[in-house]
XYZ file of C-alpha atoms in Angstrom:
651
model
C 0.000 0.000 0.000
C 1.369 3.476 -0.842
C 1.915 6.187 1.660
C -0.300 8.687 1.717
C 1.278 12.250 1.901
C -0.947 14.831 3.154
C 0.476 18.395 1.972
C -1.163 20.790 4.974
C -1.289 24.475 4.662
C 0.688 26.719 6.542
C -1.826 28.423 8.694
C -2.555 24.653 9.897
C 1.266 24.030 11.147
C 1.026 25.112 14.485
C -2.453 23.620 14.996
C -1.143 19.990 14.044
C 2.111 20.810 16.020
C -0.134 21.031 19.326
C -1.872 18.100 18.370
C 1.145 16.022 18.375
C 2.598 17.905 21.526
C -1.069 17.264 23.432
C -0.840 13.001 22.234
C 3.089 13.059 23.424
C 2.066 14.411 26.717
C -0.907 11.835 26.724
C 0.775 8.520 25.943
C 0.859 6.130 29.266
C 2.769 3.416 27.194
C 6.169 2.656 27.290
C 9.413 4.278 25.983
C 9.715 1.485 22.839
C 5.991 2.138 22.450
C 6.131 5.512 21.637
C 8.820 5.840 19.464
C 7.331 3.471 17.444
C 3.972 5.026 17.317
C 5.854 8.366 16.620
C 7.168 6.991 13.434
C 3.472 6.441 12.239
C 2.574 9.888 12.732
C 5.817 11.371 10.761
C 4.652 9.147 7.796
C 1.409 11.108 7.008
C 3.526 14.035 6.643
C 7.217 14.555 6.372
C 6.757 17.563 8.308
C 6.348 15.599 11.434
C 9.354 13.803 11.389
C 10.182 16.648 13.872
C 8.533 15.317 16.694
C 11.012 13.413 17.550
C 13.076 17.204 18.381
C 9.844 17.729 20.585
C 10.278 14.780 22.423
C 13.779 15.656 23.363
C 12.721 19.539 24.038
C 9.987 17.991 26.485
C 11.884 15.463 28.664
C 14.454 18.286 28.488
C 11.734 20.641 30.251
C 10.411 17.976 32.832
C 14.238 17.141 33.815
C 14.818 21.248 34.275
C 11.564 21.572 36.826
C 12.269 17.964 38.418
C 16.145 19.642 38.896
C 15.080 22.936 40.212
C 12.276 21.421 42.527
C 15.032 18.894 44.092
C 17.745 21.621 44.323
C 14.905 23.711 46.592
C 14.278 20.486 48.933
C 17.796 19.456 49.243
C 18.629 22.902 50.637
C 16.997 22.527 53.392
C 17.776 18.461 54.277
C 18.870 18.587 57.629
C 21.198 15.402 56.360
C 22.349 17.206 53.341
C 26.598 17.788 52.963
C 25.956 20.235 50.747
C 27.152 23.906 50.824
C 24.069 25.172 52.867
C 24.351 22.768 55.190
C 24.572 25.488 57.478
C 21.083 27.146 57.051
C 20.040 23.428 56.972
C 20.251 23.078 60.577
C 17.329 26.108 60.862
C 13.962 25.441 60.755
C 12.057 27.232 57.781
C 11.262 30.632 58.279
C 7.684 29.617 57.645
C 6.006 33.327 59.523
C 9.398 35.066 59.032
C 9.644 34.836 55.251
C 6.653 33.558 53.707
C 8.176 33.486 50.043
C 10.564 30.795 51.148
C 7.703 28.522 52.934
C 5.732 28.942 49.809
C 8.881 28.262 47.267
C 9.488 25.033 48.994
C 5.905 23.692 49.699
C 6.086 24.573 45.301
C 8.844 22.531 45.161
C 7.465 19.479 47.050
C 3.984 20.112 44.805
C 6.100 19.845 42.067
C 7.737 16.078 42.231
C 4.617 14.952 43.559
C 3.069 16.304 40.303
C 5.954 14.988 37.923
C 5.504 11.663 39.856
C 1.576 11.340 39.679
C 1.420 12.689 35.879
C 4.180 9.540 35.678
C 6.659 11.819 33.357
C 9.080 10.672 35.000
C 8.574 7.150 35.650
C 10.138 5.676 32.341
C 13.523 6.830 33.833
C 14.085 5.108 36.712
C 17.263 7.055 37.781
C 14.770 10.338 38.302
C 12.264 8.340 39.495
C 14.879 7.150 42.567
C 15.692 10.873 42.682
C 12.122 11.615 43.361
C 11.673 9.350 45.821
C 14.735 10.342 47.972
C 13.771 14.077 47.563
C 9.638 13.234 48.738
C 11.383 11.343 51.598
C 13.704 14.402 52.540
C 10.392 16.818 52.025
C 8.299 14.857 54.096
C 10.091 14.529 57.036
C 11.245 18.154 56.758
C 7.283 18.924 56.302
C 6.978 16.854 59.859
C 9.229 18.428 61.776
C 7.602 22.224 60.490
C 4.157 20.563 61.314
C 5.339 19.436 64.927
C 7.045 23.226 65.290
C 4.580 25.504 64.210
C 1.699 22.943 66.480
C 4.563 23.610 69.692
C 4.885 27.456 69.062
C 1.724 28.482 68.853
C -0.297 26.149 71.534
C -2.167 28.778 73.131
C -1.885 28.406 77.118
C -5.286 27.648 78.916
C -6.479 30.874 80.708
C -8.151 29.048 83.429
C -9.459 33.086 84.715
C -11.016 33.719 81.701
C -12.429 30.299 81.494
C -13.046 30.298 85.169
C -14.723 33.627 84.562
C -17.198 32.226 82.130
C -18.930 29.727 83.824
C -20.748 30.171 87.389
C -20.643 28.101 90.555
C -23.850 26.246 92.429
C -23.919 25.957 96.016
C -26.243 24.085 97.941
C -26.241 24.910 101.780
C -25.716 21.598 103.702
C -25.660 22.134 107.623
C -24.848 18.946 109.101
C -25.558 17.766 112.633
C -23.946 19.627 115.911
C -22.541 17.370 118.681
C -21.693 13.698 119.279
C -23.950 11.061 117.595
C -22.362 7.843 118.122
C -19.654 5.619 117.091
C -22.535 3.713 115.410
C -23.046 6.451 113.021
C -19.386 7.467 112.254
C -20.081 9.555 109.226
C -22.062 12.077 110.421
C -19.480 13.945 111.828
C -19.579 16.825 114.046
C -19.452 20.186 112.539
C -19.621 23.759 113.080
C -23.350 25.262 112.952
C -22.687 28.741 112.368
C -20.150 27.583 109.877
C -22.073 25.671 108.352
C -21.063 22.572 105.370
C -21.278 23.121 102.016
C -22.098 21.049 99.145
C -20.657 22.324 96.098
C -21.867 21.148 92.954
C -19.197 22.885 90.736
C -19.296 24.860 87.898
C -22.136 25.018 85.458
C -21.948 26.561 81.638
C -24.061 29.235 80.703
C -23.418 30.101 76.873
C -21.003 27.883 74.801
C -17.531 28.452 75.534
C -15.318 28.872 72.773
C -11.338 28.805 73.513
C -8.562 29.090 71.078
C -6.124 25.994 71.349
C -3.884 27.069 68.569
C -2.718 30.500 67.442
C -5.680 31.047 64.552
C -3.050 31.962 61.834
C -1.190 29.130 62.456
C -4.215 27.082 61.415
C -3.497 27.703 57.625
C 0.092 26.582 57.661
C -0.773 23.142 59.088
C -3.879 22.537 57.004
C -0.791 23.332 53.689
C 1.523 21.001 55.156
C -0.855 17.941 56.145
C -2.305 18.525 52.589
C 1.102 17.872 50.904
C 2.199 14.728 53.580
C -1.177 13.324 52.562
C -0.876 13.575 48.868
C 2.466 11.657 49.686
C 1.372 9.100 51.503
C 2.241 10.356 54.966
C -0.562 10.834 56.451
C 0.251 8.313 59.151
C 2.731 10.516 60.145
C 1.095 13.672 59.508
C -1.905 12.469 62.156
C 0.975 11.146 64.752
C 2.893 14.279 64.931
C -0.397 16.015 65.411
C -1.918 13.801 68.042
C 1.871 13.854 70.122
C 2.249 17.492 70.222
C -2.013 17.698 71.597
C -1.809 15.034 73.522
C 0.798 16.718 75.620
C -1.062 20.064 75.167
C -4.249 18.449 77.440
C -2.046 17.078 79.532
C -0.962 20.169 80.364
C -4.405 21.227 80.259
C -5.738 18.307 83.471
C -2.553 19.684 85.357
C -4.132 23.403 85.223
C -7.373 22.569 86.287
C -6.235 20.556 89.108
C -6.654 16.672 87.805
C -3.675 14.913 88.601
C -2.331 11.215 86.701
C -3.257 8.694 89.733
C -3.270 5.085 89.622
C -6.714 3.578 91.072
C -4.982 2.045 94.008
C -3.450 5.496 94.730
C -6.965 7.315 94.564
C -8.088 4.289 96.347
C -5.940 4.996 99.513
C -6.545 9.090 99.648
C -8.182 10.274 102.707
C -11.926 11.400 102.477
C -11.428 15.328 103.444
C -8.336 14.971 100.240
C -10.513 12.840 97.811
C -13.822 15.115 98.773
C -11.639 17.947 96.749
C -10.222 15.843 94.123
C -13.730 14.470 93.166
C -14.740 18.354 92.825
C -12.006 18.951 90.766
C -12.827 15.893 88.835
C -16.942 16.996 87.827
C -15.356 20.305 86.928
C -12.590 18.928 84.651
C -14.682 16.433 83.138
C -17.007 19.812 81.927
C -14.716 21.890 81.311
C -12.791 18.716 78.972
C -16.119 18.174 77.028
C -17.203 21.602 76.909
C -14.272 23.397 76.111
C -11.190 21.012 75.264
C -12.060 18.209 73.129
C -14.716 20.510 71.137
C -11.636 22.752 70.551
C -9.870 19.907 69.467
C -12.307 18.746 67.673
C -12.444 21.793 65.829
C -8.852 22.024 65.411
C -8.443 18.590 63.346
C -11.619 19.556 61.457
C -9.481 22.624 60.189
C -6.212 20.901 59.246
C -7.693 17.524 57.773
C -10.746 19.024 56.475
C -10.510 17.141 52.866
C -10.288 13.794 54.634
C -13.380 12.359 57.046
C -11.664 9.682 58.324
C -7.647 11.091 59.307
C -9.813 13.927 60.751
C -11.757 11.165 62.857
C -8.227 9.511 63.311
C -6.512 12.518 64.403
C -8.971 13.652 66.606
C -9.278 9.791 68.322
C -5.664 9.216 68.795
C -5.489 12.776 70.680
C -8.065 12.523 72.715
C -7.557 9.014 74.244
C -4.987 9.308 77.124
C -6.957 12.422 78.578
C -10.840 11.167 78.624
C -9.118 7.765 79.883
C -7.291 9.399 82.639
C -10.662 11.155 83.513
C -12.327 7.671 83.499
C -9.741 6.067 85.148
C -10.657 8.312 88.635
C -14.202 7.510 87.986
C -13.509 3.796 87.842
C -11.391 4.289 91.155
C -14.145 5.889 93.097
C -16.793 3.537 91.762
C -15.450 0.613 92.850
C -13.865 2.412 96.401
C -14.740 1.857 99.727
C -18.661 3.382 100.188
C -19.964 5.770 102.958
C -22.741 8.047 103.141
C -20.246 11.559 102.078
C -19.843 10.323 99.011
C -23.214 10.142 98.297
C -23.421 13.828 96.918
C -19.990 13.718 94.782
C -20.832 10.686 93.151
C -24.120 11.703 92.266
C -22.248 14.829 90.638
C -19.621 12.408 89.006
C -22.655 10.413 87.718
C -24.613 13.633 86.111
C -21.662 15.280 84.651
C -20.351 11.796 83.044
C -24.075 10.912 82.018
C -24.353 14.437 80.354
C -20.513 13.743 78.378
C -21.328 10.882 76.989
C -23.956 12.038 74.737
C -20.995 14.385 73.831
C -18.618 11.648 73.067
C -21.349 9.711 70.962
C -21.243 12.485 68.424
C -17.573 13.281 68.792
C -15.766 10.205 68.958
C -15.820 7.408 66.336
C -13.911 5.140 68.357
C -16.427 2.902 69.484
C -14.178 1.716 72.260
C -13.951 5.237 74.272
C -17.576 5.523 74.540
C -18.155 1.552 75.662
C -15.337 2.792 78.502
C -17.146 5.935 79.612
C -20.503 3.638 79.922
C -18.727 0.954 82.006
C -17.923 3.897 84.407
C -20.766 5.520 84.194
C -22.865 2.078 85.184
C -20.583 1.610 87.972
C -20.870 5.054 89.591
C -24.803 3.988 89.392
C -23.981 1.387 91.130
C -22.176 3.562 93.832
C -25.311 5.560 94.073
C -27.259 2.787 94.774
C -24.831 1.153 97.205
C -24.015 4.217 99.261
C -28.068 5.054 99.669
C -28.493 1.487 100.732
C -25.058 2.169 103.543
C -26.859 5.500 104.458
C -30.539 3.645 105.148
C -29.235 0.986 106.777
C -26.688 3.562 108.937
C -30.301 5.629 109.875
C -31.862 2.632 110.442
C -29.416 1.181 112.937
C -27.728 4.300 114.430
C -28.305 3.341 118.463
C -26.437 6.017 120.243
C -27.616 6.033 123.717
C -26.809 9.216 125.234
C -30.336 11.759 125.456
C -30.328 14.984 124.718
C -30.138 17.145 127.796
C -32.925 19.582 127.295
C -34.657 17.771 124.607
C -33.716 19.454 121.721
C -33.193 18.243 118.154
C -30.775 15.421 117.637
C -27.918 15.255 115.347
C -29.056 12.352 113.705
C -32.371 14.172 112.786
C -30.668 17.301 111.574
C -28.251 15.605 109.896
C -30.176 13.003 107.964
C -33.232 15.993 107.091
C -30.335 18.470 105.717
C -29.096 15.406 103.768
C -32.282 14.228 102.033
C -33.521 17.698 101.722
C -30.007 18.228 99.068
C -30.896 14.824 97.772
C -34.068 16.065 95.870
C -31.816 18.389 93.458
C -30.706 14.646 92.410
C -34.550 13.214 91.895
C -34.299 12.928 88.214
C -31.341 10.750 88.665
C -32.145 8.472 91.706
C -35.535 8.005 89.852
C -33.560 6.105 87.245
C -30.825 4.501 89.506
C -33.031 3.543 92.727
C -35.479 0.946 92.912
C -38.031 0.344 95.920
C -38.003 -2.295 98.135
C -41.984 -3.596 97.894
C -41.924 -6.030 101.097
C -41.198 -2.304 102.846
C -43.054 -0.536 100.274
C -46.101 -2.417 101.220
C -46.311 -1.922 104.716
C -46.221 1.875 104.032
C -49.526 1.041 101.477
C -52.144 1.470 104.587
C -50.256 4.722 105.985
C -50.138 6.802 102.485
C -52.853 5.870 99.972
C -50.703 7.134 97.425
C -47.995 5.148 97.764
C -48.598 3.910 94.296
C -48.844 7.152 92.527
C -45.250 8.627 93.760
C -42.252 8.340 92.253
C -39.003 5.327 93.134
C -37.158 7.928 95.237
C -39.811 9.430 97.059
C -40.677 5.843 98.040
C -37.352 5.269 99.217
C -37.920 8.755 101.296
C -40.624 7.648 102.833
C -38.878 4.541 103.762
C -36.322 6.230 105.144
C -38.107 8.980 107.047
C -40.310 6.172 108.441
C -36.849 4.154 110.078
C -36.083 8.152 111.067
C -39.388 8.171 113.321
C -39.008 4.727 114.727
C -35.227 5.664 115.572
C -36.512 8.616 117.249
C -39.104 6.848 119.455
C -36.548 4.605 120.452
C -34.178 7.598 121.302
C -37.346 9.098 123.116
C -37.707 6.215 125.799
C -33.625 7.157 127.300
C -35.893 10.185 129.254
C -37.592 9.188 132.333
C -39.406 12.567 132.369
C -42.535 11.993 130.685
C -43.362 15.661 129.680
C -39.153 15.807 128.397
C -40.077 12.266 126.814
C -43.299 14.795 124.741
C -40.658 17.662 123.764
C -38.118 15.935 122.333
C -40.450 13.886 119.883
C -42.191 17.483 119.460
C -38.939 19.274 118.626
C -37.829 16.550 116.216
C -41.119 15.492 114.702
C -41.486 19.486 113.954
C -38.448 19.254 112.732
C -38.993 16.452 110.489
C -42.083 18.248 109.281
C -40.334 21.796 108.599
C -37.230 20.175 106.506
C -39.960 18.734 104.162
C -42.687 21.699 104.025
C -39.952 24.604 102.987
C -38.090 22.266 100.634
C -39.541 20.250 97.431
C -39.815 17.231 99.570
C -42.901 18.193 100.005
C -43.555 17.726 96.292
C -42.716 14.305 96.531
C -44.113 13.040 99.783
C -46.989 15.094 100.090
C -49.471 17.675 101.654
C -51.344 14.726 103.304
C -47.919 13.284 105.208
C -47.166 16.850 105.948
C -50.926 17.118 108.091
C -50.866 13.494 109.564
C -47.244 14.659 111.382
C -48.441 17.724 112.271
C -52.081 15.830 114.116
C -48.829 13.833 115.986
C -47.303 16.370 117.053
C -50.304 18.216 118.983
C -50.654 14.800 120.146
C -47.680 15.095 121.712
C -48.469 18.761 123.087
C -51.434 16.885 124.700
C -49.373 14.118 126.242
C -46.759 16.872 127.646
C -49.810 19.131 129.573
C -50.906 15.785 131.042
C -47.598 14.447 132.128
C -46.481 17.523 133.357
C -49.178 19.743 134.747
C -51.500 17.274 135.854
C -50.378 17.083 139.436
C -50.412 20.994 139.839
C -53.894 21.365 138.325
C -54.916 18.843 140.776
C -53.728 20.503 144.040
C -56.480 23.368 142.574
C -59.156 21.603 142.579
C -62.029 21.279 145.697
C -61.746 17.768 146.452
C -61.014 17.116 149.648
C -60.743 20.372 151.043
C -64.177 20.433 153.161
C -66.492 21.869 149.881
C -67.767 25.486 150.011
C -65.172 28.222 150.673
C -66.529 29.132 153.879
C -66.307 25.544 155.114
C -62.893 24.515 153.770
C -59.998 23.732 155.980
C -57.475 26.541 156.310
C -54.885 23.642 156.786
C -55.990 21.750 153.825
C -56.003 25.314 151.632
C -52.080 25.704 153.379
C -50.754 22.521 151.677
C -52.865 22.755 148.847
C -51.243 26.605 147.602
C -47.693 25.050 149.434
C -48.289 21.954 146.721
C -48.696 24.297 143.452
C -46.566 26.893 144.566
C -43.949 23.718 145.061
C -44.911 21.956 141.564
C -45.017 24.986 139.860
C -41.080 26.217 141.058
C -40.140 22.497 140.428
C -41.520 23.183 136.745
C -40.190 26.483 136.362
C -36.656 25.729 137.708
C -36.989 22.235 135.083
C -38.588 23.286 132.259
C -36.612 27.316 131.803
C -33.808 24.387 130.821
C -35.689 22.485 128.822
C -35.377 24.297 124.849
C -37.601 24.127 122.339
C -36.367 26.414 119.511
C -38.985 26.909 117.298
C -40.670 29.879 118.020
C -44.109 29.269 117.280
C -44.312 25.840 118.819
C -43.001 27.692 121.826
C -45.322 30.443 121.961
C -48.358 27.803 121.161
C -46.861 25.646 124.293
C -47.162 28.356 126.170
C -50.341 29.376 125.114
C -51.586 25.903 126.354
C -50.305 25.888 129.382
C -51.915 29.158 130.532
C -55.183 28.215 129.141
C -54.942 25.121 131.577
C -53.155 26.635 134.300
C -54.059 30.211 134.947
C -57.920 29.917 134.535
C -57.488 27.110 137.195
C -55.169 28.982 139.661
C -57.506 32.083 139.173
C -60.515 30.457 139.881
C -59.004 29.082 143.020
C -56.965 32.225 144.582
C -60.610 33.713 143.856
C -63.006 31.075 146.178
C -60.504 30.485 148.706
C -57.952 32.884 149.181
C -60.253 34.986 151.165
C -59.658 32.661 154.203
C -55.767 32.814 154.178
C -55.451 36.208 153.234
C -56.936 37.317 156.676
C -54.202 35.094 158.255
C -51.011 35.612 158.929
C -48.028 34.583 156.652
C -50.982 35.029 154.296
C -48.193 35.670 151.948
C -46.350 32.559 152.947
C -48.827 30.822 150.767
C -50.248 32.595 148.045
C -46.664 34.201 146.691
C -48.315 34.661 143.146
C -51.028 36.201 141.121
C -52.222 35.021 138.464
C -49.758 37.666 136.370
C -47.226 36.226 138.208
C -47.638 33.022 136.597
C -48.009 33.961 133.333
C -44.698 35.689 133.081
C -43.332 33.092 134.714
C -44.911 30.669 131.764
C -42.770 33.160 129.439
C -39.437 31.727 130.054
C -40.322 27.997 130.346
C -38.386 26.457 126.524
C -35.549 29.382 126.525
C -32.921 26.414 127.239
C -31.166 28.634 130.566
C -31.872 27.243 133.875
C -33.286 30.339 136.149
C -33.943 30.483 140.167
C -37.956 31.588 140.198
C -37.230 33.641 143.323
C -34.999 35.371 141.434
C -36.896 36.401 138.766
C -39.528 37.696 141.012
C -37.480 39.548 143.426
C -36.148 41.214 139.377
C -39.850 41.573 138.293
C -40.379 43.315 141.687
């Protein structure tokens, strides 16, 4: 077959010299490959018999760039013998002179290009070149990376960030005096003083903090583009999650988390550990809230174009610091459990509860969020063990020593003030408590609605209910009757007060708040009969001959010598005796004189006549019935006084 000549017009030259340039640049195949096809083309048309001059011009080009991009990373090889050795040993001047960061992140673009357009890969000699020169840039590219992550961590401001959230304090007065050996942990503290329960700090808005110098964002995101592109992303995400890693390290140690072993937090007193778990709710929010979100953030901003090194990044950082956090939960979970606790690992519970929805959606690594459950189920179980420790501890505190002047008890003041904080937690104990229902049953005839009420406030009542039945065993030490009918009046009142001016009262009801209040003027009842029986009874006419005109002047003798007696013997008594509620106090009083002075009136008034003529009249009746009730005014003040005293001061 002839050859076909094709005789193409000038103006067309230049078009079909593009042509051939655009297939030359195009061709995948081998070096033999080509220059065989290339002899086809130069046979339509003698005038491409010159291609073969392009194809010499072109790998002539591709070596100049490859030359001029190695030359740029060589420079700066830390390894390199060359003559700049010197300014080798210095980092890049990546803020300091821009134009040389940019000329060699060109450079490295550059090979990678040559290498992934495969230019150069028919000659292997530049392809070794290539590879030596990526492995130079890359781990120069690391080292930048690591630098420019060290030199512009941004130090945690812990006032700024302290300044942004707000603290919650819940008052918690504990019990005054000595309770027991029996009931070692409720310890005696300072009323005026007070306890607190602290339930740390609490976000208001969201709190943004910068981790890393914002400009220096833009220089990382350049570099992990070009290690990735390599191949080096590996290396890219280690550097990255090293240099972080260290950052929230330094991060725990500023907001007061130290690196303890479980057997070390295991062995730290309570008063130590009480802080430590503070410090603990507080870091764990602040972590969440503020530091992994930020870092979060950060490796969304330098891997952006890849899902999963972000995810990677952002794992590998993270780990050691929310397992350090979980590793103090898991220690105080599975410590020793008393009844202080109670309150810190409730907050340990709610704060960890409330992260891990946050580490659901930030953390891919299935195996951090199946750790932060495990803790989080075993501080439930703390919760529920330590309730159990504290009814059992109410149940069976037995200390045997009265109180003097039948005021409230520790253990009463103590346990109310504790339950009355424990509502702020109802939500949670709801979920983490379950009722007993052999106990729950034998409440069902007391409180018809037993059933309607919630887990906790069953457990209240239950506990409440071993309160009472403490108390009336604590009630039986006094041999005074009418003491016996203050002391369960004080407490019961108490009792009553803690729940009416708190939300226990939501939970347990109006209907239990008016059944304790019908005991305790049942108990007002029993005091006037135990105690001012005997002096109502030396006013009344039996056995003192009938009608005032006929009634024995000795009888009416020992009958005023026998109040005046009782009454002193009351006075002198009871003006020690405290009751420090005010209104039960006054209302006390009130019954008293509506017994006593109507009685003692009534009586000065028929017979007093007949002494009064006598002498020593005086002797007998010493008081009038204004006397009395002033005297009645300082019965319950908890101060001993001398009722001879007091009159000879009235006087």
């Amino acid at each position: 077959m002839a050859t076909t000549t094709t005789n193409l017009g000038a103006g067309n030259e230049d078009r079909v010299m593009a042509t051939a340039q655009h297939i030359l640049k195009s061709l995948n195949t081998p070096k033999e490959v080509r220059e065989d096809m290339m002899l086809i083309f130069s046979s339509f048309d003698n005038r491409l018999s010159n291609i073969t001059d392009l194809i010499n011009e072109n790998a002539d080009t591709i070596g100049g760039r490859f030359d001029a991009a190695e030359k740029v990373i060589l420079r700066w090889d830390s390894s390199s013998s060359s003559s700049n050795a010197e300014a080798s040993r210095h980092s890049l001047p990546w803020e300091d002179s821009p134009d040389e960061a940019a000329e060699y992140l060109s450079a490295v673009d550059e090979i990678l290009q040559l290498v992934v357009d495969m230019s150069i890969r028919s000659d292997n000699k530049i392809m070794d070149r290539a590879e030596t020169a990526i492995q130079m840039a890359m781990s120069r590219l690391e080292d930048e990376f690591r630098l420019i992550l060290i030199m512009n961590t941004v130090p945690l401001d812990s006032e700024r960030l302290y300044g942004s959230i707000r603290r919650v304090s819940l008052s918690f007065a504990a019990n005054e005096g000595e309770i027991g050996e029996e009931f070692e942990s409720f310890g005696e503290v300072d009323s005026e003083r007070g306890c607190f329960h602290d339930r740390g700090l609490s976000f208001g808005d969201e709190l943004c903090v910068d981790l890393i110098n914002p400009d220096a964002v833009v220089e990382l995101k350049e570099i992990a583009e070009r290690m990735i592109n390599a191949g080096y992303e590996k290396e890219c995400v280690q550097a990255c999650s090293n240099v972080r890693r260290d950052a929230l390290d330094e991060c725990l140690v500023i907001i007061g988390v130290e690196k303890l072993s479980i057997e070390e937090v295991q062995k730290i007193e309570w008063k130590a550990l009480d802080e430590k778990m503070k410090k603990w709710v507080q870091a764990v929010k602040i972590t969440v809230r503020v530091l992994l979100k930020g870092e979060k953030r950060l490796c969304d901003q330098i891997f952006g174009g890849s899902n999963s090194i972000k995810e990677i990044c952002f794992n590998e950082t993270a780990r050691g610091c929310v397992m350090q956090l979980l590793n103090f939960g898991e220690a105080v979970a599975i410590g020793k459990r008393s009844s202080e606790k109670l309150f810190r690992i409730l907050d340990m519970y709610d704060v960890l509860a409330d992260a891990l929805l946050e580490f659901e959606m930030m953390f891919t690594d299935e195996y951090m969020c199946t750790e932060a459950k495990g803790v989080l189920a075993g501080l439930g179980d703390a919760v529920k063990g330590t309730f159990l420790e504290f009814e059992n501890a109410v149940k069976n505190e037995a200390s045997k020593k009265p109180m003097q002047n039948g005021e409230i008890h520790p253990l009463i003041r103590y346990v109310m003030n504790y339950v009355k904080l424990l509502v702020d937690y109802s939500e949670t104990l709801n979920l983490l408590l379950e009722s007993d229902e052999d106990e729950a049953n034998g409440l069902q005839s007391e409180d018809g609605e037993l059933e309607t009420i919630t887990p906790f406030a069953k457990r209240l009542l239950l506990l409440i209910s071993s309160l009472e039945s403490n108390l009336e065993e604590k009630s039986k030490l006094y041999e005074d009757g009418a003491l016996h009918c203050i002391f369960l009046m004080n407490n019961n009142l108490y009792i009553v007060q803690k729940v009416k001016d708190s939300e226990l009262r939501k939970l347990l009801g109006d209907n239990w708040v008016r059944k304790r209040r019908g005991s305790i003027r049942q108990y007002a009842t029993s005091y006037l009969r135990a105690c001012w029986t005997k002096a109502l009874y030396c006013l009344k006419d039996e056995g003192i001959g009938g009608s005032s005109n006929s009634a024995s002047k000795v009888a009416l003798k020992e009958r005023f010598k026998s109040f005046n007696a009782c009454f002193e013997d009351i006075y002198r008594i009871q003006t020690g005796w405290k009751v420090p509620d005010p209104q039960l106090r006054e209302e006390l009083r009130i019954s008293i004189s509506e017994k006593v002075l109507p009685a003692y009136r009534s009586f000065v008034g028929r017979f007093g006549s007949q002494l009064e003529s006598g002498r020593y009249a005086g002797k007998y009746i010493k008081y009038t019935s204004d006397d009395l009730e002033n005297y009645l005014l300082d019965l319950f003040e908890g101060t001993p006084l001398v009722l001879h005293h007091m009159r000879r001061k009235s006087s």
